[in-house]
Amino acid sequence: MVQGRREKPVARVRGSRARTGARRPARTPLRTAARTPAAESRGAAAGLVTAEEAVEASAGRRPIRWTPAILLLGGVAFDLAAPAPYTASPFFAAAPLVAASLFPLRQTVATTALALIAVCLLAELHGVKDPAQAATEIATVATVALLALVINRVVRRGDRRLASARGIAEAAQRAVLPVPPARIAGLDVAARYVAAERYAAIGGDLYAVQDTPHGVRLIVGDVRGKGLQAVEVVAVLIGAFREAAEQETTLEGLAGRLERALRREGARQRAELESFEGFTTAVLGEIPRGDSTLRLINRGHPPPLLLPGDGEVRPLEPETAALPLGMGELGAWPDRVTELRFPEDATLLLFTDGVTEARDRHGAFYVPEERLRGRRFPGPGGLLDALVEDVARHTGGETSDDMALLALRRPPGPNGTVPPGPNGTTAPATDTDRSRR
């Protein structure tokens, strides 16, 4: 292995050893519509953020929390500057209402008290020329303030229920898509799940990475559809991947196992539903032990990106188009494995179409190759955080689809090579590959 050289990946495609004699299907159009360290919050610690949260994290604390104080000070200034017929009671009535939705009960009570004190002191300062009008203003502010306290209790109760529901969703997220270790078999690893909607903590996007006797194997995919049905399919796929990644000796065999798992799930759901049209776009990857080879199978998914570490970004397009997983009933064909070099200090970036289909206000799609080119990142976690924030800025926080992201970096030196397995299992590159390095 030559260290210190970065070469353009040379890819070659080999046929399937898992399924032979199959015919190749025609090209079919696929669907075209649809964490800063991640430990800053409980959701971020689980690799879970939303587009809105990414915008807020980059913009800092919003000034809206100062609104009640601004209303109180503005009311005092208006009352002192305005002629006698005019009143500032609308300012003092609005302050508790705004505080009720922003602050807990104690701060809402404090804002209410300040509003009532301000009304009484200003009335005393100007002299009570019309007792009925002064009493009406004080009664109005007091009534609205009491209403604000009731609203505060209702809002806080709803927040607690929402927090409980989100906690359950995050627990389900971690159970179905557990956060991978930061280091697997000598590779630096990071993953993120970005929900398009706040509090929608789980959906149909998936990722998994696993150390196996055959090397490090990984998957990133996107299940068609949303809701609980998509989550069920994600659970089925992740379970099938965990088992098959250990047992199947080839990446083609792994893809076949996932195809059969989706076929069984489709048969089960068709028995319960009038119609079922399920498929999953996915990229399967393998980094053999004792080698710097990267093997990929792309089943109708956005191509991964290879960042060699010098600012370049190289899309890893498959040479042969393939249908997504779960569409085997349309025809049988051999999977094609693309082999290329995974050089030292390079990062492999995989993502779902929530990235490539993100649009700005003018309808322009996000192009990760262009946005990441020329930039350097401290590691896979920094890369994913920067990508999430950049997509959020591109869309203004209004993304329409979830995003699953996975990044693996092969660090320089001997630590960047996947070591041999416990039984000395290795999968060396072919002589052809070595001749191309």
Tab-separated table of C-alpha atoms in Angstrom:
chain	number	residue	atom	x	y	z
A	1	MET	CA	0.000	0.000	0.000
A	2	VAL	CA	1.443	3.320	-1.032
A	3	GLN	CA	0.874	5.968	1.584
A	4	GLY	CA	0.627	9.679	1.004
A	5	ARG	CA	-0.716	9.347	-2.565
A	6	ARG	CA	-4.228	10.313	-3.511
A	7	GLU	CA	-5.362	8.874	-6.773
A	8	LYS	CA	-8.560	9.160	-8.672
A	9	PRO	CA	-10.677	6.113	-7.890
A	10	VAL	CA	-10.590	3.531	-10.654
A	11	ALA	CA	-13.806	1.547	-10.663
A	12	ARG	CA	-14.536	-1.799	-12.170
A	13	VAL	CA	-17.764	-3.765	-12.233
A	14	ARG	CA	-18.036	-7.470	-11.720
A	15	GLY	CA	-21.050	-9.681	-12.128
A	16	SER	CA	-23.031	-11.351	-9.424
A	17	ARG	CA	-21.900	-14.600	-7.868
A	18	ALA	CA	-25.236	-14.773	-6.064
A	19	ARG	CA	-27.661	-14.823	-8.981
A	20	THR	CA	-26.628	-15.948	-12.430
A	21	GLY	CA	-28.476	-16.352	-15.689
A	22	ALA	CA	-30.779	-13.456	-14.904
A	23	ARG	CA	-31.854	-10.995	-17.521
A	24	ARG	CA	-31.116	-7.311	-17.229
A	25	PRO	CA	-34.152	-5.048	-16.851
A	26	ALA	CA	-34.801	-1.913	-18.806
A	27	ARG	CA	-33.937	1.387	-17.195
A	28	THR	CA	-36.893	2.527	-15.107
A	29	PRO	CA	-37.444	6.071	-13.869
A	30	LEU	CA	-37.392	6.354	-10.114
A	31	ARG	CA	-39.323	8.736	-7.925
A	32	THR	CA	-38.176	12.327	-8.000
A	33	ALA	CA	-40.536	13.824	-5.456
A	34	ALA	CA	-40.995	12.929	-2.480
A	35	ARG	CA	-24.842	17.559	14.076
A	36	THR	CA	-21.132	21.415	15.777
A	37	PRO	CA	-20.797	18.284	17.971
A	38	ALA	CA	-23.971	16.308	18.129
A	39	ALA	CA	-24.019	16.118	21.894
A	40	GLU	CA	-25.406	19.604	22.403
A	41	SER	CA	-28.891	18.278	23.070
A	42	ARG	CA	-30.617	15.040	23.810
A	43	GLY	CA	-31.840	14.720	20.248
A	44	ALA	CA	-28.473	15.653	18.859
A	45	ALA	CA	-26.817	13.075	21.053
A	46	ALA	CA	-28.916	10.486	19.283
A	47	GLY	CA	-27.884	11.802	15.888
A	48	LEU	CA	-31.334	13.354	15.474
A	49	VAL	CA	-31.935	16.959	14.461
A	50	THR	CA	-34.520	18.824	12.423
A	51	ALA	CA	-34.036	21.384	9.702
A	52	GLU	CA	-35.571	24.096	11.907
A	53	GLU	CA	-33.282	23.187	14.791
A	54	ALA	CA	-30.267	23.388	12.498
A	55	VAL	CA	-31.232	26.925	11.499
A	56	GLU	CA	-31.769	27.902	15.140
A	57	ALA	CA	-28.447	26.375	16.155
A	58	SER	CA	-26.597	28.400	13.533
A	59	ALA	CA	-28.535	31.621	14.216
A	60	GLY	CA	-28.307	31.469	18.011
A	61	ARG	CA	-30.975	32.234	20.566
A	62	ARG	CA	-33.900	34.046	19.077
A	63	PRO	CA	-34.682	37.573	20.383
A	64	ILE	CA	-38.396	36.799	20.654
A	65	ARG	CA	-37.947	35.981	24.337
A	66	TRP	CA	-37.355	39.676	24.971
A	67	THR	CA	-40.799	40.590	23.601
A	68	PRO	CA	-42.628	40.849	26.993
A	69	ALA	CA	-39.978	43.201	28.381
A	70	ILE	CA	-40.088	45.288	25.211
A	71	LEU	CA	-43.873	45.528	25.482
A	72	LEU	CA	-43.699	46.672	29.115
A	73	LEU	CA	-41.018	49.281	28.435
A	74	GLY	CA	-42.793	50.409	25.287
A	75	GLY	CA	-46.038	50.805	27.221
A	76	VAL	CA	-44.370	52.988	29.820
A	77	ALA	CA	-42.703	55.133	27.146
A	78	PHE	CA	-45.935	55.479	25.177
A	79	ASP	CA	-47.952	56.431	28.273
A	80	LEU	CA	-45.447	59.107	29.285
A	81	ALA	CA	-45.169	60.583	25.785
A	82	ALA	CA	-48.759	60.345	24.522
A	83	PRO	CA	-51.474	62.940	25.200
A	84	ALA	CA	-53.989	62.310	27.960
A	85	PRO	CA	-56.791	60.709	25.894
A	86	TYR	CA	-54.513	57.893	24.766
A	87	THR	CA	-53.805	54.818	26.895
A	88	ALA	CA	-51.000	52.241	26.909
A	89	SER	CA	-53.138	49.436	28.343
A	90	PRO	CA	-52.900	47.345	25.128
A	91	PHE	CA	-49.115	47.089	25.687
A	92	PHE	CA	-49.553	45.957	29.302
A	93	ALA	CA	-52.282	43.469	28.329
A	94	ALA	CA	-50.200	41.947	25.532
A	95	ALA	CA	-47.083	41.376	27.658
A	96	PRO	CA	-48.580	38.591	29.889
A	97	LEU	CA	-50.141	36.889	26.852
A	98	VAL	CA	-46.803	36.730	25.064
A	99	ALA	CA	-45.036	35.570	28.237
A	100	ALA	CA	-47.590	32.775	28.689
A	101	SER	CA	-46.456	31.068	25.502
A	102	LEU	CA	-42.722	31.640	26.040
A	103	PHE	CA	-41.998	31.222	29.747
A	104	PRO	CA	-42.881	28.868	32.605
A	105	LEU	CA	-45.479	29.867	35.220
A	106	ARG	CA	-43.134	31.776	37.548
A	107	GLN	CA	-41.909	34.139	34.842
A	108	THR	CA	-45.438	34.580	33.508
A	109	VAL	CA	-46.645	35.575	36.988
A	110	ALA	CA	-43.762	38.033	37.283
A	111	THR	CA	-44.652	39.607	33.923
A	112	THR	CA	-48.319	39.813	34.983
A	113	ALA	CA	-47.402	41.531	38.249
A	114	LEU	CA	-45.144	44.027	36.489
A	115	ALA	CA	-47.902	44.875	33.997
A	116	LEU	CA	-50.453	45.525	36.791
A	117	ILE	CA	-47.971	47.554	38.832
A	118	ALA	CA	-47.089	49.664	35.801
A	119	VAL	CA	-50.759	50.418	35.060
A	120	CYS	CA	-51.462	51.438	38.658
A	121	LEU	CA	-48.334	53.594	39.016
A	122	LEU	CA	-48.939	55.393	35.723
A	123	ALA	CA	-52.537	56.085	36.697
A	124	GLU	CA	-51.345	57.499	40.004
A	125	LEU	CA	-48.630	59.531	38.251
A	126	HIS	CA	-51.076	61.241	35.890
A	127	GLY	CA	-53.700	61.690	38.552
A	128	VAL	CA	-57.034	59.940	38.431
A	129	LYS	CA	-59.177	62.454	36.582
A	130	ASP	CA	-61.613	59.816	35.343
A	131	PRO	CA	-61.904	57.013	37.955
A	132	ALA	CA	-64.157	54.928	35.709
A	133	GLN	CA	-61.651	54.943	32.847
A	134	ALA	CA	-58.737	54.127	35.146
A	135	ALA	CA	-60.674	51.275	36.776
A	136	THR	CA	-61.604	49.940	33.336
A	137	GLU	CA	-57.975	49.933	32.182
A	138	ILE	CA	-56.788	48.162	35.343
A	139	ALA	CA	-59.624	45.631	35.114
A	140	THR	CA	-58.842	44.966	31.454
A	141	VAL	CA	-55.162	44.299	32.143
A	142	ALA	CA	-56.037	42.142	35.178
A	143	THR	CA	-58.540	40.063	33.172
A	144	VAL	CA	-56.109	39.487	30.313
A	145	ALA	CA	-53.371	38.667	32.831
A	146	LEU	CA	-55.531	35.991	34.481
A	147	LEU	CA	-56.334	34.584	31.061
A	148	ALA	CA	-52.595	34.481	30.312
A	149	LEU	CA	-52.006	32.387	33.444
A	150	VAL	CA	-54.639	29.887	32.293
A	151	ILE	CA	-53.103	29.788	28.814
A	152	ASN	CA	-49.685	29.213	30.357
A	153	ARG	CA	-50.897	26.138	32.218
A	154	VAL	CA	-52.528	24.729	29.078
A	155	VAL	CA	-49.420	25.376	26.974
A	156	ARG	CA	-47.080	23.853	29.575
A	157	ARG	CA	-49.269	20.767	29.847
A	158	GLY	CA	-49.190	20.374	26.083
A	159	ASP	CA	-45.418	20.868	26.077
A	160	ARG	CA	-45.013	18.077	28.630
A	161	ARG	CA	-47.129	15.726	26.559
A	162	LEU	CA	-45.227	16.676	23.434
A	163	ALA	CA	-41.901	16.159	25.203
A	164	SER	CA	-43.077	12.736	26.354
A	165	ALA	CA	-44.167	11.801	22.835
A	166	ARG	CA	-40.890	13.019	21.409
A	167	GLY	CA	-38.956	11.078	24.029
A	168	ILE	CA	-40.808	7.932	22.983
A	169	ALA	CA	-40.120	8.703	19.318
A	170	GLU	CA	-36.420	9.242	20.049
A	171	ALA	CA	-36.280	5.963	21.967
A	172	ALA	CA	-37.855	4.222	18.979
A	173	GLN	CA	-35.391	6.021	16.712
A	174	ARG	CA	-32.417	4.793	18.744
A	175	ALA	CA	-33.853	1.263	18.839
A	176	VAL	CA	-34.429	1.066	15.093
A	177	LEU	CA	-31.456	3.201	14.013
A	178	PRO	CA	-28.903	3.104	16.830
A	179	VAL	CA	-26.099	5.624	16.628
A	180	PRO	CA	-22.986	3.783	15.424
A	181	PRO	CA	-19.749	3.937	17.423
A	182	ALA	CA	-17.412	6.769	16.540
A	183	ARG	CA	-14.797	4.214	15.450
A	184	ILE	CA	-15.406	0.860	13.778
A	185	ALA	CA	-12.528	-1.404	12.731
A	186	GLY	CA	-10.101	1.498	12.335
A	187	LEU	CA	-12.574	3.735	10.476
A	188	ASP	CA	-13.989	7.002	11.832
A	189	VAL	CA	-17.792	6.893	11.600
A	190	ALA	CA	-20.615	9.435	12.020
A	191	ALA	CA	-24.346	9.304	11.287
A	192	ARG	CA	-27.237	11.744	11.419
A	193	TYR	CA	-30.989	11.490	11.004
A	194	VAL	CA	-32.590	14.827	10.134
A	195	ALA	CA	-36.377	14.970	10.426
A	196	ALA	CA	-38.096	17.305	7.982
A	197	GLU	CA	-40.737	18.192	10.570
A	198	ARG	CA	-40.079	19.186	14.160
A	199	TYR	CA	-40.912	16.336	16.565
A	200	ALA	CA	-41.299	13.843	13.701
A	201	ALA	CA	-38.382	11.846	15.049
A	202	ILE	CA	-38.617	8.775	12.877
A	203	GLY	CA	-39.492	8.013	9.284
A	204	GLY	CA	-38.622	5.917	6.267
A	205	ASP	CA	-34.925	6.762	5.890
A	206	LEU	CA	-32.350	4.363	7.299
A	207	TYR	CA	-28.652	3.761	7.828
A	208	ALA	CA	-26.572	1.009	9.408
A	209	VAL	CA	-22.879	0.141	9.616
A	210	GLN	CA	-21.505	-3.072	11.041
A	211	ASP	CA	-18.167	-4.793	11.563
A	212	THR	CA	-18.429	-8.325	10.170
A	213	PRO	CA	-16.082	-11.240	9.377
A	214	HIS	CA	-16.092	-9.960	5.799
A	215	GLY	CA	-15.109	-6.396	6.691
A	216	VAL	CA	-17.145	-3.300	7.465
A	217	ARG	CA	-20.517	-3.380	5.760
A	218	LEU	CA	-22.999	-0.552	5.532
A	219	ILE	CA	-26.331	0.489	4.107
A	220	VAL	CA	-28.114	3.788	3.539
A	221	GLY	CA	-31.644	3.639	2.172
A	222	ASP	CA	-34.970	5.376	1.718
A	223	VAL	CA	-38.262	3.498	2.028
A	224	ARG	CA	-41.081	4.612	-0.210
A	225	GLY	CA	-43.873	6.216	1.776
A	226	LYS	CA	-44.152	7.664	5.251
A	227	GLY	CA	-45.729	6.916	8.594
A	228	LEU	CA	-45.849	3.700	10.561
A	229	GLN	CA	-45.857	1.504	7.468
A	230	ALA	CA	-42.501	2.964	6.378
A	231	VAL	CA	-41.126	2.540	9.904
A	232	GLU	CA	-42.122	-1.135	9.856
A	233	VAL	CA	-40.244	-1.627	6.592
A	234	VAL	CA	-37.192	0.132	8.058
A	235	ALA	CA	-37.239	-2.246	11.033
A	236	VAL	CA	-37.477	-5.243	8.699
A	237	LEU	CA	-34.612	-4.035	6.524
A	238	ILE	CA	-32.307	-3.187	9.420
A	239	GLY	CA	-32.973	-6.573	11.035
A	240	ALA	CA	-32.334	-8.398	7.780
A	241	PHE	CA	-29.171	-6.384	7.160
A	242	ARG	CA	-27.742	-7.099	10.635
A	243	GLU	CA	-28.154	-10.833	10.141
A	244	ALA	CA	-27.225	-11.114	6.482
A	245	ALA	CA	-24.154	-8.884	6.826
A	246	GLU	CA	-22.645	-11.494	9.126
A	247	GLN	CA	-23.638	-14.531	7.083
A	248	GLU	CA	-23.404	-13.611	3.406
A	249	THR	CA	-19.920	-13.877	1.935
A	250	THR	CA	-20.608	-11.490	-0.957
A	251	LEU	CA	-22.223	-8.094	-1.248
A	252	GLU	CA	-24.462	-9.467	-3.978
A	253	GLY	CA	-25.715	-12.150	-1.609
A	254	LEU	CA	-26.463	-9.457	0.983
A	255	ALA	CA	-28.539	-7.540	-1.556
A	256	GLY	CA	-30.416	-10.724	-2.409
A	257	ARG	CA	-31.263	-11.342	1.249
A	258	LEU	CA	-32.650	-7.837	1.593
A	259	GLU	CA	-34.671	-8.303	-1.592
A	260	ARG	CA	-36.264	-11.449	-0.189
A	261	ALA	CA	-36.950	-9.789	3.165
A	262	LEU	CA	-38.819	-6.971	1.419
A	263	ARG	CA	-40.715	-9.484	-0.685
A	264	ARG	CA	-41.937	-11.245	2.473
A	265	GLU	CA	-42.885	-7.936	4.058
A	266	GLY	CA	-44.769	-6.927	0.916
A	267	ALA	CA	-46.727	-10.186	0.921
A	268	ARG	CA	-47.640	-9.672	4.573
A	269	GLN	CA	-48.797	-6.098	4.073
A	270	ARG	CA	-50.775	-6.946	0.958
A	271	ALA	CA	-52.752	-9.404	3.029
A	272	GLU	CA	-53.720	-6.555	5.383
A	273	LEU	CA	-54.124	-3.689	2.903
A	274	GLU	CA	-56.032	-3.309	-0.309
A	275	SER	CA	-52.966	-2.025	-2.104
A	276	PHE	CA	-49.285	-1.988	-1.328
A	277	GLU	CA	-46.515	-0.516	-3.446
A	278	GLY	CA	-43.331	-0.715	-1.463
A	279	PHE	CA	-39.730	-0.387	-2.542
A	280	THR	CA	-36.516	0.956	-1.051
A	281	THR	CA	-33.690	2.767	-2.773
A	282	ALA	CA	-30.409	1.827	-1.133
A	283	VAL	CA	-26.630	1.804	-1.379
A	284	LEU	CA	-24.813	-1.202	0.071
A	285	GLY	CA	-21.115	-0.918	0.840
A	286	GLU	CA	-18.257	-3.133	1.950
A	287	ILE	CA	-14.706	-2.305	3.060
A	288	PRO	CA	-12.802	-5.619	3.180
A	289	ARG	CA	-10.336	-6.403	5.932
A	290	GLY	CA	-6.662	-5.795	5.359
A	291	ASP	CA	-7.308	-3.772	2.217
A	292	SER	CA	-8.163	-0.278	1.014
A	293	THR	CA	-10.819	-1.445	-1.437
A	294	LEU	CA	-14.359	-0.062	-1.387
A	295	ARG	CA	-17.196	-2.096	-2.890
A	296	LEU	CA	-20.625	-0.635	-3.617
A	297	ILE	CA	-23.985	-1.795	-4.924
A	298	ASN	CA	-26.423	0.967	-5.828
A	299	ARG	CA	-30.109	0.116	-6.052
A	300	GLY	CA	-31.630	3.287	-7.500
A	301	HIS	CA	-30.211	5.553	-4.776
A	302	PRO	CA	-28.427	8.923	-5.006
A	303	PRO	CA	-24.744	8.119	-5.598
A	304	PRO	CA	-22.376	8.421	-2.634
A	305	LEU	CA	-19.596	10.981	-2.629
A	306	LEU	CA	-15.897	10.356	-2.039
A	307	LEU	CA	-13.980	13.239	-0.465
A	308	PRO	CA	-10.244	12.413	-0.784
A	309	GLY	CA	-9.275	15.111	1.723
A	310	ASP	CA	-7.816	17.582	-0.769
A	311	GLY	CA	-11.053	19.514	-1.314
A	312	GLU	CA	-12.201	17.422	-4.270
A	313	VAL	CA	-15.614	15.714	-4.347
A	314	ARG	CA	-16.122	12.657	-6.551
A	315	PRO	CA	-19.604	11.198	-7.145
A	316	LEU	CA	-19.493	7.400	-7.216
A	317	GLU	CA	-21.985	6.800	-9.996
A	318	PRO	CA	-22.893	3.176	-10.769
A	319	GLU	CA	-21.983	2.046	-14.251
A	320	THR	CA	-25.233	0.084	-14.571
A	321	ALA	CA	-28.611	1.365	-13.403
A	322	ALA	CA	-30.576	-0.953	-11.109
A	323	LEU	CA	-34.073	-1.037	-9.709
A	324	PRO	CA	-34.626	-0.410	-5.996
A	325	LEU	CA	-34.931	-3.213	-3.477
A	326	GLY	CA	-38.400	-4.730	-3.370
A	327	MET	CA	-39.047	-4.509	-7.101
A	328	GLY	CA	-37.726	-7.980	-7.945
A	329	GLU	CA	-41.137	-9.035	-9.223
A	330	LEU	CA	-40.570	-6.839	-12.276
A	331	GLY	CA	-37.650	-9.025	-13.322
A	332	ALA	CA	-34.434	-10.674	-12.195
A	333	TRP	CA	-31.010	-9.294	-12.922
A	334	PRO	CA	-27.503	-9.697	-11.519
A	335	ASP	CA	-26.296	-7.095	-9.091
A	336	ARG	CA	-23.195	-5.215	-10.204
A	337	VAL	CA	-20.528	-4.465	-7.623
A	338	THR	CA	-18.414	-1.376	-8.244
A	339	GLU	CA	-14.901	-1.664	-6.816
A	340	LEU	CA	-12.641	1.330	-6.276
A	341	ARG	CA	-9.880	2.558	-3.990
A	342	PHE	CA	-10.689	4.038	-0.610
A	343	PRO	CA	-7.488	6.037	-0.062
A	344	GLU	CA	-6.105	7.239	3.240
A	345	ASP	CA	-7.585	10.453	4.662
A	346	ALA	CA	-10.603	10.016	2.367
A	347	THR	CA	-14.219	10.214	3.551
A	348	LEU	CA	-17.136	8.282	2.096
A	349	LEU	CA	-20.400	10.245	2.328
A	350	LEU	CA	-23.777	8.568	1.845
A	351	PHE	CA	-27.173	10.268	2.103
A	352	THR	CA	-30.813	9.940	1.105
A	353	ASP	CA	-32.682	12.042	-1.415
A	354	GLY	CA	-33.761	14.508	1.266
A	355	VAL	CA	-30.400	16.150	0.542
A	356	THR	CA	-30.487	16.204	-3.249
A	357	GLU	CA	-34.176	17.136	-3.421
A	358	ALA	CA	-33.938	20.040	-0.971
A	359	ARG	CA	-34.922	23.281	-2.721
A	360	ASP	CA	-34.463	26.942	-1.984
A	361	ARG	CA	-37.206	29.561	-2.341
A	362	HIS	CA	-36.481	29.817	-6.074
A	363	GLY	CA	-36.897	26.066	-6.598
A	364	ALA	CA	-33.186	25.323	-7.111
A	365	PHE	CA	-32.096	21.890	-5.900
A	366	TYR	CA	-29.266	21.431	-3.426
A	367	VAL	CA	-26.180	19.984	-5.138
A	368	PRO	CA	-23.863	18.516	-2.491
A	369	GLU	CA	-20.928	18.037	-4.876
A	370	GLU	CA	-20.826	21.755	-5.633
A	371	ARG	CA	-21.489	22.921	-2.059
A	372	LEU	CA	-18.808	20.688	-0.512
A	373	ARG	CA	-16.099	21.100	-3.140
A	374	GLY	CA	-13.055	23.000	-1.927
A	375	ARG	CA	-13.931	22.614	1.764
A	376	ARG	CA	-12.068	20.613	4.405
A	377	PHE	CA	-13.624	19.040	7.471
A	378	PRO	CA	-12.058	17.853	10.747
A	379	GLY	CA	-13.777	14.459	10.552
A	380	PRO	CA	-16.958	12.689	9.477
A	381	GLY	CA	-18.969	14.291	12.301
A	382	GLY	CA	-17.880	17.768	11.268
A	383	LEU	CA	-18.704	16.967	7.653
A	384	LEU	CA	-22.256	15.871	8.504
A	385	ASP	CA	-22.861	18.850	10.796
A	386	ALA	CA	-21.709	21.228	8.084
A	387	LEU	CA	-23.864	19.478	5.498
A	388	VAL	CA	-26.982	19.574	7.702
A	389	GLU	CA	-26.535	23.281	8.432
A	390	ASP	CA	-25.835	24.071	4.783
A	391	VAL	CA	-28.987	22.279	3.616
A	392	ALA	CA	-30.979	24.124	6.298
A	393	ARG	CA	-29.627	27.461	5.093
A	394	HIS	CA	-30.345	26.521	1.472
A	395	THR	CA	-33.982	25.713	2.246
A	396	GLY	CA	-34.549	28.247	5.012
A	397	GLY	CA	-35.395	25.356	7.337
A	398	GLU	CA	-38.350	24.294	5.175
A	399	THR	CA	-37.242	20.841	4.022
A	400	SER	CA	-39.896	18.500	2.673
A	401	ASP	CA	-38.213	15.143	3.245
A	402	ASP	CA	-36.192	13.448	5.955
A	403	MET	CA	-32.456	12.952	5.552
A	404	ALA	CA	-30.315	10.024	6.670
A	405	LEU	CA	-26.578	10.630	6.446
A	406	LEU	CA	-23.607	8.339	7.023
A	407	ALA	CA	-19.912	9.196	6.710
A	408	LEU	CA	-16.844	6.964	7.079
A	409	ARG	CA	-13.284	8.261	7.050
A	410	ARG	CA	-10.166	6.176	6.587
A	411	PRO	CA	-7.538	7.941	8.684
A	412	PRO	CA	-3.926	8.089	7.524
A	413	GLY	CA	-1.459	5.438	8.640
A	414	PRO	CA	-1.974	1.832	9.665
A	415	ASN	CA	-5.065	2.751	11.731
A	416	GLY	CA	-6.890	3.466	8.509
A	417	THR	CA	-6.784	-0.141	7.314
A	418	VAL	CA	-9.476	-2.499	8.491
A	419	PRO	CA	-7.509	-5.074	10.504
A	420	PRO	CA	-7.819	-8.808	9.907
A	421	GLY	CA	-10.645	-10.571	11.704
A	422	PRO	CA	-10.271	-12.718	14.784
A	423	ASN	CA	-9.815	-15.816	12.640
A	424	GLY	CA	-7.411	-14.114	10.284
A	425	THR	CA	-10.197	-13.410	7.760
A	426	THR	CA	-8.987	-11.196	4.960
A	427	ALA	CA	-10.325	-10.049	1.667
A	428	PRO	CA	-7.355	-8.715	-0.297
A	429	ALA	CA	-7.799	-6.735	-3.438
A	430	THR	CA	-7.269	-8.383	-6.779
A	431	ASP	CA	-4.037	-8.117	-8.731
A	432	THR	CA	-5.826	-5.856	-11.168
A	433	ASP	CA	-6.735	-3.433	-8.396
A	434	ARG	CA	-3.204	-3.411	-7.031
A	435	SER	CA	-1.811	-2.667	-10.463
A	436	ARG	CA	-3.994	0.419	-10.679
A	437	ARG	CA	-2.838	1.984	-7.404
